[in-house]
mmCIF file of C-alpha atoms in Angstrom:
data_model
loop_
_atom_site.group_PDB
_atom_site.id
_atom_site.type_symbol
_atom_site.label_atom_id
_atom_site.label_comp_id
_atom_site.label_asym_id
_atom_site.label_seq_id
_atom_site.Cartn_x
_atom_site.Cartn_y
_atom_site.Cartn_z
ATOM 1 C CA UNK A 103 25.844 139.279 67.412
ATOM 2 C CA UNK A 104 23.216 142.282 67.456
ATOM 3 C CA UNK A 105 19.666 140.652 65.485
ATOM 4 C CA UNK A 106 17.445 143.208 63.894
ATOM 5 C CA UNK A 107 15.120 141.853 66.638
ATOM 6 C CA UNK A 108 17.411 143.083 69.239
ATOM 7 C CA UNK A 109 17.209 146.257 67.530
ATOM 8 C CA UNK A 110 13.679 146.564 67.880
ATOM 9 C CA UNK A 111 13.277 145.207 71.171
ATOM 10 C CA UNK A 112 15.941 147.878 72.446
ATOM 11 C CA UNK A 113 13.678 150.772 70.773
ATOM 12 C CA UNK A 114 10.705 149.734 71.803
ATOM 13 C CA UNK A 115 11.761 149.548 74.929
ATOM 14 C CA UNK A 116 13.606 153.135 75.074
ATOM 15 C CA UNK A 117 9.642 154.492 74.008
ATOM 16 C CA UNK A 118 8.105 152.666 76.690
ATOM 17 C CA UNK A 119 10.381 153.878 79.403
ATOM 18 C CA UNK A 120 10.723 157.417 77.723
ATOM 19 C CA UNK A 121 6.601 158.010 78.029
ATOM 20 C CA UNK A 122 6.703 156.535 81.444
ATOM 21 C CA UNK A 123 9.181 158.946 82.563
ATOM 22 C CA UNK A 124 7.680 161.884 80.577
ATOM 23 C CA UNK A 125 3.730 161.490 81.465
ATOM 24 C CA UNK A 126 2.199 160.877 84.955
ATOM 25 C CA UNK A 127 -0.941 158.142 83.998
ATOM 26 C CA UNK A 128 0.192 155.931 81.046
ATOM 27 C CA UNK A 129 -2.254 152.661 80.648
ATOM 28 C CA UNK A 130 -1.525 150.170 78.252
ATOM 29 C CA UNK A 131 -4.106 148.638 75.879
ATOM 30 C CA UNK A 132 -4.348 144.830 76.086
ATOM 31 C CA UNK A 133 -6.500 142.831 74.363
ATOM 32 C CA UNK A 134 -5.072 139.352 74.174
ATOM 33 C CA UNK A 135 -4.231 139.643 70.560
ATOM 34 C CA UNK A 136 -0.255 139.094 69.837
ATOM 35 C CA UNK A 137 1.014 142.047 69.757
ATOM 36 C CA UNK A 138 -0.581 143.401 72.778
ATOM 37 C CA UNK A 139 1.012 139.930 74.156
ATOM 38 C CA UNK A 140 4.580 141.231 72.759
ATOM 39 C CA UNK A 141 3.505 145.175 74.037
ATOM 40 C CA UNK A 142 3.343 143.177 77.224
ATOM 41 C CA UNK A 143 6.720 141.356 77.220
ATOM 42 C CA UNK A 144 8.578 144.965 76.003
ATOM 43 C CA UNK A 145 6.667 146.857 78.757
ATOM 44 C CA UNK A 146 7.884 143.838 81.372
ATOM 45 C CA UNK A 147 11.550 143.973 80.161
ATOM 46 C CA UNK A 148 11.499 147.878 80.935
ATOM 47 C CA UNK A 149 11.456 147.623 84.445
ATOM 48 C CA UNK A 150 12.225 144.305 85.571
ATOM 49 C CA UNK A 151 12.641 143.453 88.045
ATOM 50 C CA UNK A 152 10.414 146.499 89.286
ATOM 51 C CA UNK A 153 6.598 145.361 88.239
ATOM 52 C CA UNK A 154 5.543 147.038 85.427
ATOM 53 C CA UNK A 155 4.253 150.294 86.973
ATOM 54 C CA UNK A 156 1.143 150.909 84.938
ATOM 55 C CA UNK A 157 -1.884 149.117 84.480
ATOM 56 C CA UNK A 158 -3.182 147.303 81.169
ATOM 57 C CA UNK A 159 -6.750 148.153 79.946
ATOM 58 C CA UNK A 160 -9.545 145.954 77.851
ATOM 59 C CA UNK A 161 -11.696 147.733 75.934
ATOM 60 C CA UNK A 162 -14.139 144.847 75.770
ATOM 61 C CA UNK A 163 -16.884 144.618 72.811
ATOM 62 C CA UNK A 164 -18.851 141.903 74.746
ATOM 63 C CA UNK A 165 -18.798 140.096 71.523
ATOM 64 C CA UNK A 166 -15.112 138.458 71.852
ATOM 65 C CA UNK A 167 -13.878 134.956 71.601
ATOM 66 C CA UNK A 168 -13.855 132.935 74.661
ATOM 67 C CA UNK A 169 -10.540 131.905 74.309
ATOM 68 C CA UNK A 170 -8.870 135.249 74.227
ATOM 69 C CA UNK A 171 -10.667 136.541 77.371
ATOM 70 C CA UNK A 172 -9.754 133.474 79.312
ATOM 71 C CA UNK A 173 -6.145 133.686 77.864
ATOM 72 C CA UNK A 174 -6.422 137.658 78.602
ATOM 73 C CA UNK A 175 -7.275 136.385 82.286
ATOM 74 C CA UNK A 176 -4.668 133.966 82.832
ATOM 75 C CA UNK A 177 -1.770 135.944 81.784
ATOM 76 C CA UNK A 178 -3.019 139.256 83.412
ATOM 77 C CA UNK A 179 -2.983 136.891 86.850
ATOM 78 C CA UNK A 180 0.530 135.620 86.173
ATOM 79 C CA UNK A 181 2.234 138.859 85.580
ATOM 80 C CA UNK A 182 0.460 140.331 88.825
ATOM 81 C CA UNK A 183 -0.963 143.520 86.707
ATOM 82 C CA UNK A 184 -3.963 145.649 87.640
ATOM 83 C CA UNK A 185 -6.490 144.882 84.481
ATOM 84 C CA UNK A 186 -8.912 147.795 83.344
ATOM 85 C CA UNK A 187 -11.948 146.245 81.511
ATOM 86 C CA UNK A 188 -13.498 149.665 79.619
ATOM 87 C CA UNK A 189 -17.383 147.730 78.867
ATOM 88 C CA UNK A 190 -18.888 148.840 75.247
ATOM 89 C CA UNK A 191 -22.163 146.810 76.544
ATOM 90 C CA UNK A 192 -21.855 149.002 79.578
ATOM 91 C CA UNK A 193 -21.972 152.524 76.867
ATOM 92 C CA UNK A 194 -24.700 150.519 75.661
ATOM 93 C CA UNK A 195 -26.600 150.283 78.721
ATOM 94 C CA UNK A 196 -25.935 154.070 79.819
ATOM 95 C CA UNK A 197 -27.176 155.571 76.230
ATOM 96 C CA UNK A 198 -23.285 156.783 75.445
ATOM 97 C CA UNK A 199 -23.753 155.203 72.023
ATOM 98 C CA UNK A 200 -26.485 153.108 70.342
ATOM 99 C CA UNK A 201 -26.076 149.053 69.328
ATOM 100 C CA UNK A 202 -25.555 148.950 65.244
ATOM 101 C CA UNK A 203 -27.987 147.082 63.271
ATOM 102 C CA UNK A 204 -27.948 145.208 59.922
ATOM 103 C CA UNK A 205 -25.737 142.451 58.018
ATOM 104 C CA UNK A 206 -22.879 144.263 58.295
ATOM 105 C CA UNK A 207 -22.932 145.675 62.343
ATOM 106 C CA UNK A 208 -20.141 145.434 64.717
ATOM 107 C CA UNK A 209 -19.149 146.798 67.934
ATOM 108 C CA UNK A 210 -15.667 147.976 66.736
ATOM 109 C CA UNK A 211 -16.755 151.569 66.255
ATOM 110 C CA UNK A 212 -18.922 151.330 69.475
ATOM 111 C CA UNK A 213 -15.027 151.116 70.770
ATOM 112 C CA UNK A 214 -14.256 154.566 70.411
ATOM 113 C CA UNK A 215 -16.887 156.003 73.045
ATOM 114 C CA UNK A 216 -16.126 153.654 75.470
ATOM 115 C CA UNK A 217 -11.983 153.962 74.983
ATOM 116 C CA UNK A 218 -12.003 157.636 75.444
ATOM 117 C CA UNK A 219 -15.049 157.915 78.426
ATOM 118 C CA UNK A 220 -12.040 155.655 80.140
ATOM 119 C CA UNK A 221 -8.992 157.547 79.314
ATOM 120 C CA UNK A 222 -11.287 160.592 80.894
ATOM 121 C CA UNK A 223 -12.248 158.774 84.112
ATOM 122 C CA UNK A 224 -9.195 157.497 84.826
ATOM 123 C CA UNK A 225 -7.194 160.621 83.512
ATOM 124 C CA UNK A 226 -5.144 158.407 81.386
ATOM 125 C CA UNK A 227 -2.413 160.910 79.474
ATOM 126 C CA UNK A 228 -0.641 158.269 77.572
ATOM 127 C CA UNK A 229 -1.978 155.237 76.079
ATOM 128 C CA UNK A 230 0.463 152.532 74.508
ATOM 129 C CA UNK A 231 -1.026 150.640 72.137
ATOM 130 C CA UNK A 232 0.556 147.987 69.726
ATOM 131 C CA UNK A 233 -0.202 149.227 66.686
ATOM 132 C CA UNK A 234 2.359 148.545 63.308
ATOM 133 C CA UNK A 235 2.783 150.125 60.637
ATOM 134 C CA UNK A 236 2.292 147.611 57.801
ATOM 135 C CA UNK A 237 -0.850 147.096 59.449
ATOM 136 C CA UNK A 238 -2.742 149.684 57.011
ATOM 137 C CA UNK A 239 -2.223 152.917 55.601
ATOM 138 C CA UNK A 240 -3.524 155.291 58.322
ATOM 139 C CA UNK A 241 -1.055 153.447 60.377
ATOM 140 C CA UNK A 242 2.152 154.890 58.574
ATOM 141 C CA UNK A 243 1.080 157.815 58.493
ATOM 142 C CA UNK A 244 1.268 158.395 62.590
ATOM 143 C CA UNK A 245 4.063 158.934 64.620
ATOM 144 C CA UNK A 246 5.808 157.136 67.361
ATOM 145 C CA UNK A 247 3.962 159.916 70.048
ATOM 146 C CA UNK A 248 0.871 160.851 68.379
ATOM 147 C CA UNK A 249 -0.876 163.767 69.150
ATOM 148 C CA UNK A 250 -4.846 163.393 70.636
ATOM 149 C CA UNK A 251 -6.785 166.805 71.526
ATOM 150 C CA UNK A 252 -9.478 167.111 74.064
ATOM 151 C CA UNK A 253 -11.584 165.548 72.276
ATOM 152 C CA UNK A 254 -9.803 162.525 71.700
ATOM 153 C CA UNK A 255 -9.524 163.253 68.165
ATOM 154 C CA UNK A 256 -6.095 162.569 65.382
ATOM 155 C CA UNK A 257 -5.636 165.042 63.251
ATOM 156 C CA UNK A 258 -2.903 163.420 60.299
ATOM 157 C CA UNK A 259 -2.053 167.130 59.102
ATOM 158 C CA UNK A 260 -1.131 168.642 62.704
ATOM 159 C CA UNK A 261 1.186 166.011 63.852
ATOM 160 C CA UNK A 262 4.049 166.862 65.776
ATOM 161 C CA UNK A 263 7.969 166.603 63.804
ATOM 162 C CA UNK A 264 9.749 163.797 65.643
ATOM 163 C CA UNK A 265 13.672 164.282 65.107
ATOM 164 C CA UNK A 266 15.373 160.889 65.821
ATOM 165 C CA UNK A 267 14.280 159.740 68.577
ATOM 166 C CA UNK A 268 13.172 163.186 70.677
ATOM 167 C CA UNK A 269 9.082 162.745 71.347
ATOM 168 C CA UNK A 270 7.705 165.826 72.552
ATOM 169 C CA UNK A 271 4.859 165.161 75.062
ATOM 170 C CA UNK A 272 4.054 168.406 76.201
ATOM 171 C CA UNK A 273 -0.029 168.300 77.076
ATOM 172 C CA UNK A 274 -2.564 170.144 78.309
ATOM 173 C CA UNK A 275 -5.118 168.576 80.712
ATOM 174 C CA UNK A 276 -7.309 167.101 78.891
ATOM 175 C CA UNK A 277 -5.360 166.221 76.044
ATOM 176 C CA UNK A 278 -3.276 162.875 76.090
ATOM 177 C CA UNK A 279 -0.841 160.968 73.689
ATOM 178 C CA UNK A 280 -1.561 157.512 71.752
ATOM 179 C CA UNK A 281 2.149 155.562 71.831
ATOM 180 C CA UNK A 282 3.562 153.002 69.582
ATOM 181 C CA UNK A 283 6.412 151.092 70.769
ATOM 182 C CA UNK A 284 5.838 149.018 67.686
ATOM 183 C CA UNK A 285 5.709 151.197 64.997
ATOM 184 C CA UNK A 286 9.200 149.762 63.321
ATOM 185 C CA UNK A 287 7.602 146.099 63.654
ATOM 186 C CA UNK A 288 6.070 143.698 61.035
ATOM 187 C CA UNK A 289 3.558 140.984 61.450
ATOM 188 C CA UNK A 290 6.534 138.364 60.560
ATOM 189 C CA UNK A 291 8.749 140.633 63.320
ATOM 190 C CA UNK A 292 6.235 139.978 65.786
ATOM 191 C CA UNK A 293 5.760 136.531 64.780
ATOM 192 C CA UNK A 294 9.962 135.742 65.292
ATOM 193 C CA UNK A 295 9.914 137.627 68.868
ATOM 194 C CA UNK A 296 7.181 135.465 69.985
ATOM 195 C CA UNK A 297 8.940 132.202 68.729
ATOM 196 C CA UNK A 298 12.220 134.092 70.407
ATOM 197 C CA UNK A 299 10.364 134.354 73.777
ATOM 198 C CA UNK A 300 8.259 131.560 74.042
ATOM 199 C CA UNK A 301 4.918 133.277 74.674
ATOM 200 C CA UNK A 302 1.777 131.988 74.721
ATOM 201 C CA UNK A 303 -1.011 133.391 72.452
ATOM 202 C CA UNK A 304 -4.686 132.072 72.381
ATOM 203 C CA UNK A 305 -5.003 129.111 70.866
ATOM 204 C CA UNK A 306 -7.507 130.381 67.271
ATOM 205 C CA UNK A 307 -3.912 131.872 66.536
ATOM 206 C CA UNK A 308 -3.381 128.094 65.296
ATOM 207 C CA UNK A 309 -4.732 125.679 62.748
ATOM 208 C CA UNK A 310 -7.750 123.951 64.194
ATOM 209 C CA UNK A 311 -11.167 122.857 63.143
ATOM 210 C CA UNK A 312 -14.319 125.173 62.974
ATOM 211 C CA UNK A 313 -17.732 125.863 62.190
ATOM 212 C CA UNK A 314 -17.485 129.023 59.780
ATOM 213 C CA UNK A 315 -19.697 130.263 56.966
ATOM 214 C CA UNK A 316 -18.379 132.282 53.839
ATOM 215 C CA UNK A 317 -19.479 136.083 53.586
ATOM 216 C CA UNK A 318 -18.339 138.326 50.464
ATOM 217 C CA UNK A 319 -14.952 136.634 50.386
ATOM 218 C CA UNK A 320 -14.513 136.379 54.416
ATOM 219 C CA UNK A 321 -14.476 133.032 56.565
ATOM 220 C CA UNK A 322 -16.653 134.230 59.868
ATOM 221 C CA UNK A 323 -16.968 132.577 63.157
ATOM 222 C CA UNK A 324 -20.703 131.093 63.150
ATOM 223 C CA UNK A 325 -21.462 132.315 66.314
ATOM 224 C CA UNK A 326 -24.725 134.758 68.126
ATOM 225 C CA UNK A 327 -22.652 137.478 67.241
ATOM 226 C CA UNK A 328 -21.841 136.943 63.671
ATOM 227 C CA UNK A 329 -25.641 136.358 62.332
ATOM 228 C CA UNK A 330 -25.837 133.796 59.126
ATOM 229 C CA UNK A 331 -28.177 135.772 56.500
ATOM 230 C CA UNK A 332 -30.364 132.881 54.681
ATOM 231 C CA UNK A 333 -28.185 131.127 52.269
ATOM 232 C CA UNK A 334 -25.007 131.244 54.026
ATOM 233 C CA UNK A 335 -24.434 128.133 55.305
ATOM 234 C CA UNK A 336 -22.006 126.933 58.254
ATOM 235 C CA UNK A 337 -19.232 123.958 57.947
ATOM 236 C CA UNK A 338 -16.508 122.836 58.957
ATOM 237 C CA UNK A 339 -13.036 123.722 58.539
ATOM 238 C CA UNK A 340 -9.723 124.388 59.524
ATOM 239 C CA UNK A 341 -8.337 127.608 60.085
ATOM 240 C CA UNK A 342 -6.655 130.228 62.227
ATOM 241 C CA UNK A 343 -6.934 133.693 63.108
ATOM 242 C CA UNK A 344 -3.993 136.206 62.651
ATOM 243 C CA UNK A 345 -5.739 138.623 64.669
ATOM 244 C CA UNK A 346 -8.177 139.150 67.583
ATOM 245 C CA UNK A 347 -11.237 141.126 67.709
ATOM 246 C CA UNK A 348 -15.007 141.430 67.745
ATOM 247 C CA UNK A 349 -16.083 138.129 66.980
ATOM 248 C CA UNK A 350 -19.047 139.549 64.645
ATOM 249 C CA UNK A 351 -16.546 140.567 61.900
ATOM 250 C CA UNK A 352 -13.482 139.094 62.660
ATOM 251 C CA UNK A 353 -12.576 136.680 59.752
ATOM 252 C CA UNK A 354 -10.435 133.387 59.654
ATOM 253 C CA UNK A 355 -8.427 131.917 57.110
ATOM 254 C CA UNK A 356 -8.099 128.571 55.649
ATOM 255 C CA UNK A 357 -4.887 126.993 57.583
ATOM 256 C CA UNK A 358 -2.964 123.791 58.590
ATOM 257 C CA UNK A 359 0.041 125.892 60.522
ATOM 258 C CA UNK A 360 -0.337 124.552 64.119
ATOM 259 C CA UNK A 361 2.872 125.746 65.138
ATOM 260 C CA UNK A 362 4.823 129.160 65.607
ATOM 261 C CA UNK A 363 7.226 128.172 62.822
ATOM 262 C CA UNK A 364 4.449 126.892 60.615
ATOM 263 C CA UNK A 365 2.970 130.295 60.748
ATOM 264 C CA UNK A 366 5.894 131.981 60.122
ATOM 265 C CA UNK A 367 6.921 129.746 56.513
ATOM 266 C CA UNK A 368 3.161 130.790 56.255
ATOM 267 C CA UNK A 369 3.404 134.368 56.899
ATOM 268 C CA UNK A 370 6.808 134.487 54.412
ATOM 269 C CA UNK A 371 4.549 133.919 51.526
ATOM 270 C CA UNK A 372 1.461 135.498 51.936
ATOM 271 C CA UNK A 373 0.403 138.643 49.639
ATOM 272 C CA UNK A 374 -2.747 140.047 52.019
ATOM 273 C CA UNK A 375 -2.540 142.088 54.537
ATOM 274 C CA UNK A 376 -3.463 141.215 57.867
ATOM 275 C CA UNK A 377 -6.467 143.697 58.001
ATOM 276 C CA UNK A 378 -7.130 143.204 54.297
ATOM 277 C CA UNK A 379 -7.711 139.174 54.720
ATOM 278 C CA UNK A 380 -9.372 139.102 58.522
ATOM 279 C CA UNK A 381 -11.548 142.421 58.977
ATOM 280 C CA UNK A 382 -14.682 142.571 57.747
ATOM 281 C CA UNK A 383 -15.421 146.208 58.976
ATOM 282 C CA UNK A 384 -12.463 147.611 57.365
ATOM 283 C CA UNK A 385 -13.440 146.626 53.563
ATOM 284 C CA UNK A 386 -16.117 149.654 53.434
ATOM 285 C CA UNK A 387 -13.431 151.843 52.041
ATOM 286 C CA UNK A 388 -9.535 152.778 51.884
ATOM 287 C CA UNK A 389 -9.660 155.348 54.043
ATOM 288 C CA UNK A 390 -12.279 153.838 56.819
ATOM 289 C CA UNK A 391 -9.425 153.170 59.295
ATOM 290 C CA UNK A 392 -8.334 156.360 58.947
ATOM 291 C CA UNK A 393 -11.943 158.053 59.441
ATOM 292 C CA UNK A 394 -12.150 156.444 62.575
ATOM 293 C CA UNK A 395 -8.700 157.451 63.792
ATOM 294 C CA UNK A 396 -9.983 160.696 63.304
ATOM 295 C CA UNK A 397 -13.053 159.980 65.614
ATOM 296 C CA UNK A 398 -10.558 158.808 68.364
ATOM 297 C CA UNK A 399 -10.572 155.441 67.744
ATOM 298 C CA UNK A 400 -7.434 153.264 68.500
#
């Protein structure tokens, strides 16, 4: 019997070896985060049991969790894939872009710069990245191929039609595409596929005790990165992450599920998005993922 996850699998699939076929240099972004981890899988599936023929890129804030980089390490290793690390600290330290300051400062933004300086170095012309489209609203508004100029930039209103499933990836140099394999996925899809598969994530994914302090509604990592103004005090707790990031505003949640299927019962009643509840730097407005799409961010 034919599962709606074998239906997504399948078309995710047919995208990743449709670009690869299509467009000389694809790279795929990988940050450790779970659906980069199930990117990975699709994108291993595709050609086995040819290696996947393309590398996977980091673009590393410098401010990340430990355990995502060493689980980032380990499973790069295992698969035998060549891993890009694109440095923000490294923008820093050549004057591409300048370190934000204040309560509310991040390296997420810093991202962009450093993203695109790579895709031009390495003459990337496709990027697959694991983006879904419940994730936010800019995210549904994008297609499957979408569309960046030579100046890495998204423009929503000069997208390109995309008539079942015929991508058109005609580029100049220059100019590349962002893909997203996932774009039919959910947060609970990816959740089931990973159960399905048996992959590993890093381990803040699950319930487990730590220090944290409370900031306008958000549980944050106490760590350098994530500076405690006076007031806000650190304890205790347990909780999980549902997704990956810069470790300055990446928020937790108060949790107990420990397990795969305890996040999924979780998942099945939750009302929050996934950006809504974990991302500090994307409560500035409704339309501040979008703005930085614009800018040529992920």
């Amino acid at each position: 019997m034919i599962t709606q996850l074998d239906l997504l699998e399948s078309e995710s699939i047919q995208i990743i070896r449709e670009i690869a076929a299509e467009l000389e240099r694809p790279v795929l972004l990988f940050s450790g985060g779970k659906d980069s981890v199930v990117l990975l899988r699709l994108a291993e599936k595709a050609f086995r049991p040819a290696p996947i023929p393309f590398p996977v890129m980091h673009v590393d804030t410098g401010h990340n969790f430990p355990e995502v980089i060493d689980f980032r390490d380990r499973l790069v290793a295992a698969l035998g894939v060549r891993l890009i690390v694109a440095s923000v600290q490294d923008s820093i330290d050549r004057g591409r872009v300048s370190e934000e300051r204040g309560r509310h400062a991040s390296r997420n933004r810093l991202q962009t710069t450093t993203l695109l300086d790579a895709i031009a170095e390495h003459r990337f012309d496709a990027v697959y990245a694991g983006a879904r489209r419940d994730e936010e609203k800019a995210r549904a508004k994008e297609r499957v191929v979408s569309f960046r100029d030579d100046f890495g930039q998204w423009d929503p209103k000069n997208q390109r039609p995309e008539l079942w499933n015929l991508f058109n990836t005609r580029i100049r140099p220059g100019e590349h595409v962002r893909v997203f394999p996932l774009s039919n996925w959910t947060e609970l899809d990816v959740w089931h596929y990973l159960r399905r598969e048996a992959l590993d994530l890093p381990s803040i994914y699950f319930a487990h005790v730590r220090t944290v302090f409370e900031r306008d509604g958000m549980l944050l990592d106490d760590n350098p990165h994530a500076r405690r103004d006076p007031g806000e005090q650190a304890y205790a707790a347990t909780v999980r992450f549902r997704t990956v990031g810069d470790a300055s505003c990446t928020g937790a949640i108060a949790s107990t599920a420990a397990t795969t299927d305890a996040v999924i019962e979780e998942l099945k009643t939750t009302r929050v998005t996934e950006r809504g509840q974990t991302r500090a730097d994307d409560r500035t407005g409704e339309s501040a993922m979008e703005d930085r799409k614009k800018e040529g961010y992920f």
